[in-house]
mmCIF file of C-alpha atoms and ligand atoms in Angstrom:
data_model
loop_
_atom_site.group_PDB
_atom_site.id
_atom_site.type_symbol
_atom_site.label_atom_id
_atom_site.label_comp_id
_atom_site.label_asym_id
_atom_site.label_seq_id
_atom_site.Cartn_x
_atom_site.Cartn_y
_atom_site.Cartn_z
ATOM 1 C CA UNK Z 486 -1.641 -7.067 45.788
ATOM 2 C CA UNK Z 487 -2.796 -3.712 46.870
ATOM 3 C CA UNK Z 488 -0.805 -0.499 47.119
ATOM 4 C CA UNK Z 489 -0.496 0.047 50.854
ATOM 5 C CA UNK Z 490 -1.419 3.409 52.464
ATOM 6 C CA UNK Z 491 2.347 3.981 53.270
ATOM 7 C CA UNK Z 492 3.378 3.249 49.608
ATOM 8 C CA UNK Z 493 4.417 6.786 48.090
ATOM 9 C CA UNK Z 494 5.069 7.548 44.544
ATOM 10 C CA UNK Z 495 8.628 7.144 43.566
ATOM 11 C CA UNK Z 496 9.668 7.974 40.158
ATOM 12 C CA UNK Z 497 12.254 5.593 38.734
ATOM 13 C CA UNK Z 498 15.568 7.038 37.775
ATOM 14 C CA UNK Z 499 18.920 5.886 36.696
ATOM 15 C CA UNK Z 500 20.231 7.139 39.818
ATOM 16 C CA UNK Z 501 17.962 4.850 41.787
ATOM 17 C CA UNK Z 502 18.924 1.994 39.807
ATOM 18 C CA UNK Z 503 22.542 2.503 40.534
ATOM 19 C CA UNK Z 504 21.666 3.010 44.463
ATOM 20 C CA UNK Z 505 19.748 -0.381 44.426
ATOM 21 C CA UNK Z 506 22.842 -2.265 43.022
ATOM 22 C CA UNK Z 507 25.494 -0.521 45.095
ATOM 23 C CA UNK Z 508 24.307 -1.741 48.716
ATOM 24 C CA UNK Z 509 21.609 -3.593 50.610
ATOM 25 C CA UNK Z 510 18.790 -1.287 49.495
ATOM 26 C CA UNK Z 511 16.311 0.351 51.636
ATOM 27 C CA UNK Z 512 12.755 -1.119 51.840
ATOM 28 C CA UNK Z 513 11.334 2.421 51.274
ATOM 29 C CA UNK Z 514 12.879 2.474 47.810
ATOM 30 C CA UNK Z 515 11.672 -1.027 46.915
ATOM 31 C CA UNK Z 516 7.985 -1.045 47.723
ATOM 32 C CA UNK Z 517 7.077 1.986 45.375
ATOM 33 C CA UNK Z 518 9.027 0.307 42.610
ATOM 34 C CA UNK Z 519 7.259 -2.782 42.998
ATOM 35 C CA UNK Z 520 4.036 -0.983 42.894
ATOM 36 C CA UNK Z 521 4.951 1.662 40.285
ATOM 37 C CA UNK Z 522 2.525 3.100 37.879
ATOM 38 C CA UNK Z 523 2.037 1.552 34.290
ATOM 39 C CA UNK Z 524 3.417 4.602 32.739
ATOM 40 C CA UNK Z 525 6.686 4.108 34.589
ATOM 41 C CA UNK Z 526 6.941 0.294 34.444
ATOM 42 C CA UNK Z 527 8.796 0.362 30.985
ATOM 43 C CA UNK Z 528 11.620 2.539 32.295
ATOM 44 C CA UNK Z 529 12.157 0.034 35.180
ATOM 45 C CA UNK Z 530 12.091 -2.943 32.650
ATOM 46 C CA UNK Z 531 14.696 -1.171 30.659
ATOM 47 C CA UNK Z 532 17.002 -0.416 33.413
ATOM 48 C CA UNK Z 533 16.671 -3.978 34.745
ATOM 49 C CA UNK Z 534 17.328 -5.459 30.988
ATOM 50 C CA UNK Z 535 20.501 -3.073 30.600
ATOM 51 C CA UNK Z 536 21.773 -4.603 33.949
ATOM 52 C CA UNK Z 537 21.123 -8.332 32.739
ATOM 53 C CA UNK Z 538 22.819 -7.563 29.558
ATOM 54 C CA UNK Z 539 25.960 -5.947 31.518
ATOM 55 C CA UNK Z 540 26.339 -8.845 33.885
ATOM 56 C CA UNK Z 541 24.811 -11.853 32.405
ATOM 57 C CA UNK Z 542 25.197 -11.239 28.692
ATOM 58 C CA UNK Z 543 22.793 -12.413 26.125
ATOM 59 C CA UNK Z 544 22.749 -16.168 27.066
ATOM 60 C CA UNK Z 545 19.365 -17.560 28.172
ATOM 61 C CA UNK Z 546 20.161 -20.710 30.222
ATOM 62 C CA UNK Z 547 17.822 -23.816 29.687
ATOM 63 C CA UNK Z 548 17.116 -25.974 32.661
ATOM 64 C CA UNK Z 549 14.947 -29.192 31.705
ATOM 65 C CA UNK Z 550 12.139 -29.669 34.180
ATOM 66 C CA UNK Z 551 11.496 -33.349 35.176
ATOM 67 C CA UNK Z 552 8.370 -33.499 37.312
ATOM 68 C CA UNK Z 553 8.915 -36.942 38.762
ATOM 69 C CA UNK Z 554 6.227 -37.238 41.366
ATOM 70 C CA UNK Z 555 2.882 -35.494 42.104
ATOM 71 C CA UNK Z 556 2.490 -37.132 45.576
ATOM 72 C CA UNK Z 557 2.652 -34.559 48.437
ATOM 73 C CA UNK Z 558 2.483 -34.978 51.997
ATOM 74 C CA UNK Z 559 1.689 -31.163 52.706
ATOM 75 C CA UNK Z 560 -1.378 -29.225 52.357
ATOM 76 C CA UNK Z 561 -0.183 -25.595 51.085
ATOM 77 C CA UNK Z 562 -3.544 -23.566 50.557
ATOM 78 C CA UNK Z 563 -2.473 -22.499 47.095
ATOM 79 C CA UNK Z 564 -1.254 -25.674 45.536
ATOM 80 C CA UNK Z 565 -3.242 -28.059 43.487
ATOM 81 C CA UNK Z 566 -0.938 -30.987 44.331
ATOM 82 C CA UNK Z 567 -1.931 -30.668 48.165
ATOM 83 C CA UNK Z 568 -2.597 -34.120 49.831
ATOM 84 C CA UNK Z 569 -6.026 -33.086 50.734
ATOM 85 C CA UNK Z 570 -7.015 -32.479 46.782
ATOM 86 C CA UNK Z 571 -8.444 -36.042 46.269
ATOM 87 C CA UNK Z 572 -9.035 -35.194 42.527
ATOM 88 C CA UNK Z 573 -5.454 -35.618 41.764
ATOM 89 C CA UNK Z 574 -4.360 -38.827 39.862
ATOM 90 C CA UNK Z 575 -1.029 -39.474 41.517
ATOM 91 C CA UNK Z 576 1.994 -40.771 39.772
ATOM 92 C CA UNK Z 577 5.563 -41.334 40.626
ATOM 93 C CA UNK Z 578 8.553 -42.097 38.279
ATOM 94 C CA UNK Z 579 10.933 -44.877 39.256
ATOM 95 C CA UNK Z 580 14.663 -44.739 38.910
ATOM 96 C CA UNK Z 581 14.987 -45.887 35.646
ATOM 97 C CA UNK Z 582 12.449 -43.612 34.213
ATOM 98 C CA UNK Z 583 14.052 -40.598 35.728
ATOM 99 C CA UNK Z 584 17.412 -41.478 34.529
ATOM 100 C CA UNK Z 585 16.206 -42.056 31.185
ATOM 101 C CA UNK Z 586 14.248 -38.812 31.075
ATOM 102 C CA UNK Z 587 17.458 -36.963 32.199
ATOM 103 C CA UNK Z 588 19.305 -38.794 29.548
ATOM 104 C CA UNK Z 589 16.854 -37.782 26.909
ATOM 105 C CA UNK Z 590 17.267 -34.048 27.972
ATOM 106 C CA UNK Z 591 20.826 -34.291 27.381
ATOM 107 C CA UNK Z 592 20.316 -35.801 24.016
ATOM 108 C CA UNK Z 593 18.330 -32.852 23.128
ATOM 109 C CA UNK Z 594 21.089 -30.412 24.112
ATOM 110 C CA UNK Z 595 20.374 -29.625 27.869
ATOM 111 C CA UNK Z 596 23.207 -29.138 30.076
ATOM 112 C CA UNK Z 597 21.232 -28.843 33.215
ATOM 113 C CA UNK Z 598 18.100 -30.602 34.594
ATOM 114 C CA UNK Z 599 15.568 -29.746 37.609
ATOM 115 C CA UNK Z 600 14.213 -32.905 39.329
ATOM 116 C CA UNK Z 601 11.153 -31.488 41.158
ATOM 117 C CA UNK Z 602 8.202 -33.030 43.077
ATOM 118 C CA UNK Z 603 5.723 -32.693 45.722
ATOM 119 C CA UNK Z 604 7.133 -33.650 49.157
ATOM 120 C CA UNK Z 605 7.073 -37.292 48.598
ATOM 121 C CA UNK Z 606 8.808 -39.395 51.449
ATOM 122 C CA UNK Z 607 8.700 -42.668 49.064
ATOM 123 C CA UNK Z 608 11.768 -40.913 47.754
ATOM 124 C CA UNK Z 609 13.959 -41.955 50.569
ATOM 125 C CA UNK Z 610 17.483 -40.512 51.174
ATOM 126 C CA UNK Z 611 18.676 -43.707 49.575
ATOM 127 C CA UNK Z 612 16.440 -43.874 46.609
ATOM 128 C CA UNK Z 613 16.968 -40.456 45.517
ATOM 129 C CA UNK Z 614 20.713 -40.859 46.094
ATOM 130 C CA UNK Z 615 20.600 -43.726 43.653
ATOM 131 C CA UNK Z 616 18.655 -41.552 41.097
ATOM 132 C CA UNK Z 617 21.136 -38.745 41.450
ATOM 133 C CA UNK Z 618 24.197 -41.010 41.073
ATOM 134 C CA UNK Z 619 22.443 -42.730 37.957
ATOM 135 C CA UNK Z 620 22.187 -39.528 36.051
ATOM 136 C CA UNK Z 621 25.712 -38.228 37.248
ATOM 137 C CA UNK Z 622 27.301 -41.640 36.273
ATOM 138 C CA UNK Z 623 25.651 -41.628 32.539
ATOM 139 C CA UNK Z 624 25.358 -37.690 31.808
ATOM 140 C CA UNK Z 625 27.374 -34.421 32.048
ATOM 141 C CA UNK Z 626 24.326 -32.729 33.360
ATOM 142 C CA UNK Z 627 24.214 -30.294 36.402
ATOM 143 C CA UNK Z 628 21.355 -31.092 38.437
ATOM 144 C CA UNK Z 629 18.876 -29.068 40.504
ATOM 145 C CA UNK Z 630 16.604 -30.684 43.181
ATOM 146 C CA UNK Z 631 13.254 -29.277 44.247
ATOM 147 C CA UNK Z 632 11.864 -31.578 46.426
ATOM 148 C CA UNK Z 633 10.685 -29.703 49.588
ATOM 149 C CA UNK Z 634 11.948 -29.821 53.079
ATOM 150 C CA UNK Z 635 14.105 -32.555 54.335
ATOM 151 C CA UNK Z 636 16.599 -32.931 57.274
ATOM 152 C CA UNK Z 637 20.309 -31.710 57.003
ATOM 153 C CA UNK Z 638 21.491 -35.101 56.570
ATOM 154 C CA UNK Z 639 19.307 -36.110 53.742
ATOM 155 C CA UNK Z 640 20.443 -32.706 51.914
ATOM 156 C CA UNK Z 641 23.957 -33.704 52.747
ATOM 157 C CA UNK Z 642 23.595 -37.052 51.039
ATOM 158 C CA UNK Z 643 22.031 -35.885 48.072
ATOM 159 C CA UNK Z 644 24.749 -33.249 47.869
ATOM 160 C CA UNK Z 645 27.451 -35.807 47.912
ATOM 161 C CA UNK Z 646 25.547 -37.678 45.365
ATOM 162 C CA UNK Z 647 25.979 -34.920 42.850
ATOM 163 C CA UNK Z 648 22.950 -32.520 43.185
ATOM 164 C CA UNK Z 649 24.528 -29.223 42.478
ATOM 165 C CA UNK Z 650 21.664 -26.911 43.182
ATOM 166 C CA UNK Z 651 18.391 -26.773 45.351
ATOM 167 C CA UNK Z 652 15.323 -24.911 44.671
ATOM 168 C CA UNK Z 653 13.107 -24.125 47.821
ATOM 169 C CA UNK Z 654 10.889 -20.959 47.541
ATOM 170 C CA UNK Z 655 10.304 -19.100 50.795
ATOM 171 C CA UNK Z 656 6.905 -18.152 49.190
ATOM 172 C CA UNK Z 657 6.756 -15.413 51.680
ATOM 173 C CA UNK Z 658 8.757 -14.095 54.862
ATOM 174 C CA UNK Z 659 5.526 -12.544 56.296
ATOM 175 C CA UNK Z 660 4.928 -14.658 59.330
ATOM 176 C CA UNK Z 661 1.182 -14.167 59.170
ATOM 177 C CA UNK Z 662 0.916 -14.751 55.517
ATOM 178 C CA UNK Z 663 3.018 -17.781 55.708
ATOM 179 C CA UNK Z 664 1.141 -19.389 58.504
ATOM 180 C CA UNK Z 665 -2.337 -18.539 56.681
ATOM 181 C CA UNK Z 666 -0.878 -20.316 53.779
ATOM 182 C CA UNK Z 667 0.821 -23.420 55.204
ATOM 183 C CA UNK Z 668 -1.434 -25.159 57.853
ATOM 184 C CA UNK Z 669 1.294 -27.908 58.484
ATOM 185 C CA UNK Z 670 4.541 -25.905 57.766
ATOM 186 C CA UNK Z 671 6.681 -23.239 59.769
ATOM 187 C CA UNK Z 672 8.377 -20.341 58.372
ATOM 188 C CA UNK Z 673 11.540 -20.676 60.824
ATOM 189 C CA UNK Z 674 11.838 -24.267 59.669
ATOM 190 C CA UNK Z 675 11.741 -23.322 55.938
ATOM 191 C CA UNK Z 676 14.245 -20.634 56.833
ATOM 192 C CA UNK Z 677 16.327 -23.328 58.496
ATOM 193 C CA UNK Z 678 16.175 -25.591 55.419
ATOM 194 C CA UNK Z 679 17.719 -22.740 53.219
ATOM 195 C CA UNK Z 680 20.476 -22.052 55.639
ATOM 196 C CA UNK Z 681 21.352 -25.527 55.653
ATOM 197 C CA UNK Z 682 21.178 -25.763 52.053
ATOM 198 C CA UNK Z 683 23.607 -22.870 51.747
ATOM 199 C CA UNK Z 684 26.050 -24.225 54.356
ATOM 200 C CA UNK Z 685 25.980 -27.477 52.421
ATOM 201 C CA UNK Z 686 27.350 -25.649 49.352
ATOM 202 C CA UNK Z 687 24.305 -26.127 47.246
ATOM 203 C CA UNK Z 688 23.826 -23.308 44.377
ATOM 204 C CA UNK Z 689 20.900 -21.696 46.238
ATOM 205 C CA UNK Z 690 17.442 -21.120 44.758
ATOM 206 C CA UNK Z 691 14.425 -19.608 46.360
ATOM 207 C CA UNK Z 692 11.705 -17.384 45.488
ATOM 208 C CA UNK Z 693 8.031 -16.147 46.158
ATOM 209 C CA UNK Z 694 4.594 -15.965 44.546
ATOM 210 C CA UNK Z 695 3.266 -12.622 43.634
ATOM 211 C CA UNK Z 696 -0.495 -11.587 44.425
ATOM 212 C CA UNK Z 697 -1.087 -13.919 47.437
ATOM 213 C CA UNK Z 698 -4.182 -12.841 49.336
ATOM 214 C CA UNK Z 699 -3.346 -9.888 51.577
ATOM 215 C CA UNK Z 700 0.201 -9.569 50.113
ATOM 216 C CA UNK Z 701 1.314 -5.882 50.033
ATOM 217 C CA UNK Z 702 4.416 -4.290 48.111
ATOM 218 C CA UNK Z 703 5.840 -3.685 51.586
ATOM 219 C CA UNK Z 704 5.762 -7.435 52.176
ATOM 220 C CA UNK Z 705 7.418 -8.250 48.944
ATOM 221 C CA UNK Z 706 10.008 -5.607 49.452
ATOM 222 C CA UNK Z 707 10.954 -7.335 52.769
ATOM 223 C CA UNK Z 708 11.029 -10.689 51.059
ATOM 224 C CA UNK Z 709 13.615 -9.197 48.441
ATOM 225 C CA UNK Z 710 15.595 -8.083 51.486
ATOM 226 C CA UNK Z 711 15.477 -11.349 53.156
ATOM 227 C CA UNK Z 712 16.645 -13.011 49.953
ATOM 228 C CA UNK Z 713 19.448 -10.427 50.000
ATOM 229 C CA UNK Z 714 20.786 -11.385 53.322
ATOM 230 C CA UNK Z 715 20.291 -15.248 52.494
ATOM 231 C CA UNK Z 716 22.476 -14.852 49.503
ATOM 232 C CA UNK Z 717 20.265 -16.297 47.097
ATOM 233 C CA UNK Z 718 21.673 -17.214 43.805
ATOM 234 C CA UNK Z 719 18.766 -18.155 41.838
ATOM 235 C CA UNK Z 720 15.421 -16.574 42.368
ATOM 236 C CA UNK Z 721 12.071 -17.875 40.861
ATOM 237 C CA UNK Z 722 9.015 -15.577 41.039
ATOM 238 C CA UNK Z 723 5.745 -16.164 39.379
ATOM 239 C CA UNK Z 724 2.017 -14.947 39.751
ATOM 240 C CA UNK Z 725 -0.092 -16.980 42.245
ATOM 241 C CA UNK Z 726 -2.727 -18.447 39.908
ATOM 242 C CA UNK Z 727 -5.766 -19.710 42.102
ATOM 243 C CA UNK Z 728 -6.544 -23.345 41.644
ATOM 244 C CA UNK Z 729 -10.312 -24.516 41.873
ATOM 245 C CA UNK Z 730 -9.662 -27.388 43.996
ATOM 246 C CA UNK Z 731 -7.957 -25.587 46.890
ATOM 247 C CA UNK Z 732 -9.047 -23.321 49.714
ATOM 248 C CA UNK Z 733 -7.819 -20.123 47.842
ATOM 249 C CA UNK Z 734 -10.124 -20.997 44.878
ATOM 250 C CA UNK Z 735 -11.815 -17.751 45.132
ATOM 251 C CA UNK Z 736 -8.810 -15.618 45.417
ATOM 252 C CA UNK Z 737 -7.957 -12.901 42.605
ATOM 253 C CA UNK Z 738 -4.343 -14.055 42.082
ATOM 254 C CA UNK Z 739 -1.422 -12.226 40.654
ATOM 255 C CA UNK Z 740 -0.571 -10.732 37.500
ATOM 256 C CA UNK Z 741 1.875 -10.823 34.991
ATOM 257 C CA UNK Z 742 2.719 -6.908 35.240
ATOM 258 C CA UNK Z 743 2.859 -7.266 39.076
ATOM 259 C CA UNK Z 744 5.306 -9.955 38.848
ATOM 260 C CA UNK Z 745 7.542 -8.179 36.044
ATOM 261 C CA UNK Z 746 8.077 -5.419 38.263
ATOM 262 C CA UNK Z 747 9.313 -7.958 41.069
ATOM 263 C CA UNK Z 748 11.782 -9.650 38.330
ATOM 264 C CA UNK Z 749 12.990 -6.048 37.341
ATOM 265 C CA UNK Z 750 13.621 -5.098 40.860
ATOM 266 C CA UNK Z 751 15.374 -8.399 41.666
ATOM 267 C CA UNK Z 752 17.668 -7.784 38.661
ATOM 268 C CA UNK Z 753 18.486 -4.342 39.960
ATOM 269 C CA UNK Z 754 19.261 -5.698 43.536
ATOM 270 C CA UNK Z 755 20.927 -8.796 42.337
ATOM 271 C CA UNK Z 756 22.568 -8.126 38.994
ATOM 272 C CA UNK Z 757 24.583 -11.574 39.016
ATOM 273 C CA UNK Z 758 21.685 -14.180 40.022
ATOM 274 C CA UNK Z 759 19.891 -16.444 37.835
ATOM 275 C CA UNK Z 760 16.253 -15.407 37.385
ATOM 276 C CA UNK Z 761 13.906 -17.524 35.486
ATOM 277 C CA UNK Z 762 11.011 -16.610 33.161
ATOM 278 C CA UNK Z 763 8.773 -18.808 34.830
ATOM 279 C CA UNK Z 764 6.164 -21.008 33.517
ATOM 280 C CA UNK Z 765 3.567 -19.532 35.438
ATOM 281 C CA UNK Z 766 4.228 -16.109 33.468
ATOM 282 C CA UNK Z 767 3.573 -17.934 30.073
ATOM 283 C CA UNK Z 768 0.522 -19.587 31.431
ATOM 284 C CA UNK Z 769 -1.138 -16.148 32.248
ATOM 285 C CA UNK Z 770 0.139 -14.540 29.235
ATOM 286 C CA UNK Z 771 1.344 -16.202 25.938
ATOM 287 C CA UNK Z 772 4.198 -13.775 25.879
ATOM 288 C CA UNK Z 773 4.777 -13.699 29.567
ATOM 289 C CA UNK Z 774 8.153 -15.420 29.598
ATOM 290 C CA UNK Z 775 9.350 -13.092 26.723
ATOM 291 C CA UNK Z 776 8.302 -10.232 28.926
ATOM 292 C CA UNK Z 777 10.343 -11.372 31.894
ATOM 293 C CA UNK Z 778 13.408 -12.214 29.592
ATOM 294 C CA UNK Z 779 13.201 -8.514 28.458
ATOM 295 C CA UNK Z 780 12.638 -7.175 32.258
ATOM 296 C CA UNK Z 781 15.886 -9.007 33.764
ATOM 297 C CA UNK Z 782 15.311 -12.680 33.539
ATOM 298 C CA UNK Z 783 17.966 -14.901 32.059
ATOM 299 C CA UNK Z 784 16.888 -18.711 32.630
ATOM 300 C CA UNK Z 785 14.175 -20.813 31.386
ATOM 301 C CA UNK Z 786 12.803 -24.108 32.532
ATOM 302 C CA UNK Z 787 11.091 -25.902 29.628
ATOM 303 C CA UNK Z 788 9.387 -29.147 30.606
ATOM 304 C CA UNK Z 789 11.054 -32.380 29.714
ATOM 305 C CA UNK Z 790 8.576 -34.770 31.692
ATOM 306 C CA UNK Z 791 6.909 -37.567 29.575
ATOM 307 C CA UNK Z 792 3.947 -36.160 28.025
ATOM 308 C CA UNK Z 793 1.562 -38.579 29.602
ATOM 309 C CA UNK Z 794 2.374 -37.169 33.173
ATOM 310 C CA UNK Z 795 2.360 -33.613 32.369
ATOM 311 C CA UNK Z 796 -1.442 -32.810 33.098
ATOM 312 C CA UNK Z 797 -1.374 -34.553 36.228
ATOM 313 C CA UNK Z 798 1.303 -32.192 37.885
ATOM 314 C CA UNK Z 799 -1.376 -29.517 38.208
ATOM 315 C CA UNK Z 800 0.040 -27.159 40.696
ATOM 316 C CA UNK Z 801 -2.073 -24.451 38.984
ATOM 317 C CA UNK Z 802 -4.793 -24.338 36.245
ATOM 318 C CA UNK Z 803 -3.901 -23.465 32.811
ATOM 319 C CA UNK Z 804 -0.537 -24.836 32.728
ATOM 320 C CA UNK Z 805 1.141 -24.608 29.267
ATOM 321 C CA UNK Z 806 2.743 -27.177 27.007
ATOM 322 C CA UNK Z 807 0.766 -30.192 28.576
ATOM 323 C CA UNK Z 808 0.217 -31.925 25.449
ATOM 324 C CA UNK Z 809 3.738 -31.226 23.892
ATOM 325 C CA UNK Z 810 6.816 -33.443 24.069
ATOM 326 C CA UNK Z 811 10.419 -32.477 25.143
ATOM 327 C CA UNK Z 812 11.814 -32.079 21.636
ATOM 328 C CA UNK Z 813 9.014 -30.004 20.667
ATOM 329 C CA UNK Z 814 9.462 -27.779 23.738
ATOM 330 C CA UNK Z 815 13.099 -27.436 23.202
ATOM 331 C CA UNK Z 816 12.601 -26.278 19.552
ATOM 332 C CA UNK Z 817 9.713 -23.769 20.475
ATOM 333 C CA UNK Z 818 11.870 -22.215 23.394
ATOM 334 C CA UNK Z 819 14.770 -21.877 21.290
ATOM 335 C CA UNK Z 820 12.676 -20.159 18.787
ATOM 336 C CA UNK Z 821 11.306 -17.692 21.187
ATOM 337 C CA UNK Z 822 15.014 -16.888 22.496
ATOM 338 C CA UNK Z 823 16.240 -16.219 19.031
ATOM 339 C CA UNK Z 824 13.218 -14.100 18.285
ATOM 340 C CA UNK Z 825 14.416 -11.762 21.113
ATOM 341 C CA UNK Z 826 17.644 -11.575 19.736
ATOM 342 C CA UNK Z 827 19.211 -13.503 22.493
ATOM 343 C CA UNK Z 828 21.246 -16.910 22.518
ATOM 344 C CA UNK Z 829 20.699 -20.081 24.090
ATOM 345 C CA UNK Z 830 23.668 -20.877 26.971
ATOM 346 C CA UNK Z 831 25.726 -23.858 25.969
ATOM 347 C CA UNK Z 832 27.467 -24.230 29.322
ATOM 348 C CA UNK Z 833 25.936 -25.766 32.539
ATOM 349 C CA UNK Z 834 24.796 -22.215 33.477
ATOM 350 C CA UNK Z 835 26.358 -22.454 37.078
ATOM 351 C CA UNK Z 836 25.852 -19.620 39.272
ATOM 352 C CA UNK Z 837 28.288 -16.894 39.478
ATOM 353 C CA UNK Z 838 29.838 -17.385 42.985
ATOM 354 C CA UNK Z 839 29.487 -14.471 45.503
ATOM 355 C CA UNK Z 840 29.784 -16.778 48.413
ATOM 356 C CA UNK Z 841 32.930 -18.826 48.990
ATOM 357 C CA UNK Z 842 31.902 -21.890 51.172
ATOM 358 C CA UNK Z 843 32.277 -24.521 48.469
HETATM 359 N N1 SAH L 2123 6.806 -29.243 46.574
HETATM 360 C C1 SAH L 2123 7.967 -28.582 46.037
HETATM 361 C C2 SAH L 2123 8.297 -28.247 44.663
HETATM 362 C C3 SAH L 2123 6.973 -28.219 43.870
HETATM 363 S S1 SAH L 2123 5.812 -26.884 43.999
HETATM 364 C C4 SAH L 2123 8.105 -27.197 47.073
HETATM 365 O O1 SAH L 2123 6.905 -26.679 47.430
HETATM 366 O O2 SAH L 2123 9.101 -26.471 47.083
HETATM 367 C C5 SAH L 2123 6.763 -25.690 43.394
HETATM 368 C C6 SAH L 2123 6.489 -24.114 43.347
HETATM 369 O O3 SAH L 2123 5.047 -24.007 42.704
HETATM 370 C C7 SAH L 2123 6.050 -23.846 44.721
HETATM 371 O O4 SAH L 2123 7.299 -23.547 45.345
HETATM 372 C C8 SAH L 2123 5.089 -22.506 44.655
HETATM 373 O O5 SAH L 2123 5.582 -21.318 44.641
HETATM 374 C C9 SAH L 2123 4.621 -22.686 43.264
HETATM 375 N N2 SAH L 2123 3.089 -22.767 43.173
HETATM 376 C C10 SAH L 2123 2.299 -23.691 44.131
HETATM 377 N N3 SAH L 2123 0.733 -23.382 43.764
HETATM 378 C C11 SAH L 2123 0.906 -22.374 42.778
HETATM 379 C C12 SAH L 2123 -0.098 -21.629 42.272
HETATM 380 N N4 SAH L 2123 -1.431 -21.912 42.463
HETATM 381 N N5 SAH L 2123 0.231 -20.704 41.520
HETATM 382 C C13 SAH L 2123 1.365 -20.355 41.038
HETATM 383 N N6 SAH L 2123 2.562 -21.030 41.902
HETATM 384 C C14 SAH L 2123 2.118 -22.133 42.466
HETATM 385 FE FE1 SF4 L 2124 3.221 -29.859 48.028
HETATM 386 FE FE2 SF4 L 2124 4.995 -27.951 47.157
HETATM 387 FE FE3 SF4 L 2124 2.442 -28.051 46.407
HETATM 388 FE FE4 SF4 L 2124 3.279 -27.194 49.009
HETATM 389 S S1 SF4 L 2124 3.617 -26.292 46.985
HETATM 390 S S2 SF4 L 2124 1.288 -28.784 48.284
HETATM 391 S S3 SF4 L 2124 4.960 -28.894 49.213
HETATM 392 S S4 SF4 L 2124 3.664 -29.649 46.016
#
């Protein structure tokens, strides 16, 4: 991400923090903060940390991540799971395996799981419905789905079957950048999916990558405003990490520092949303997730997938925790949270409702 020629220097002040939280912020405030100087960044992070403490408390909510299939019909230019990447050994977990993995996560103390996959149409509306009902019938887990773009009827069916939340990152709201990254996708269709999910009463998660080729602070500022207008309730952001088997293999990628600025700005603009300290942050920097937790984040998504499949879900290279099992990850994450003087959330970690359509 480069500093656009129109990005002026803007010092961060407590008054600005107040202004950001009060109403829909001005783009001209956001872009300079997203590109602020290293010497100003600690002030920005500290302000976001105190807004997090005031609105969300000390709890870090854990969501156990189940990567249930790495088949994907799409060809997103950045992603190692893209269909044209023939080097991926593909796998799918069946109903019994997914339900058993969720049950094991609950045994480890999780109150919530995320079911994530490539866009894999083998999971028909009926198959995934059965999986959701299987988990809901045998556990008390809150369920987040992250399975890409589907039609309204499918989303409705899965919502009725018990899916509480849905994660679908917009990736970028810049039309040219979105088009360049998604040869087989359409920005307006992706937006329409998010509006549908919102209408159906899902707790709504979206987000973007940081450091995409050609991305500017102004573009990221417009992404923040679009997510504000959407009414996003969970916002996952992470650095773009170039994958060697993709068209973007020669790109520079994003950094932890750029991403931390976005995490902090998001916390100031959205005091009540759930903001994960993403695995991509931990993959670039051993303390990346802790740094995010101290710059506004309040959620972590430890991997609970069976160890044998983890390396095959290679969205980007260098992903952490590939040889660990779910019990190990749970202990490791709890230790990291306590080390920061924070607590592990013991409830389902539902969003604080700012909308009233459910
Ligand atoms: N197929 C689903 C969910 C799996 S991908 C979907 O696309 O929504 C989950 C997320 O991984 C994507 O939203 C994207 O933001 C992120 N991702 C993909 N490739 C990445 C890369 N090279 N570096 C960092 N994040 C990446
Ligand atoms: Fe498939 Fe998601 Fe990767 Fe795109 S980002 S190729 S939809 S897994």
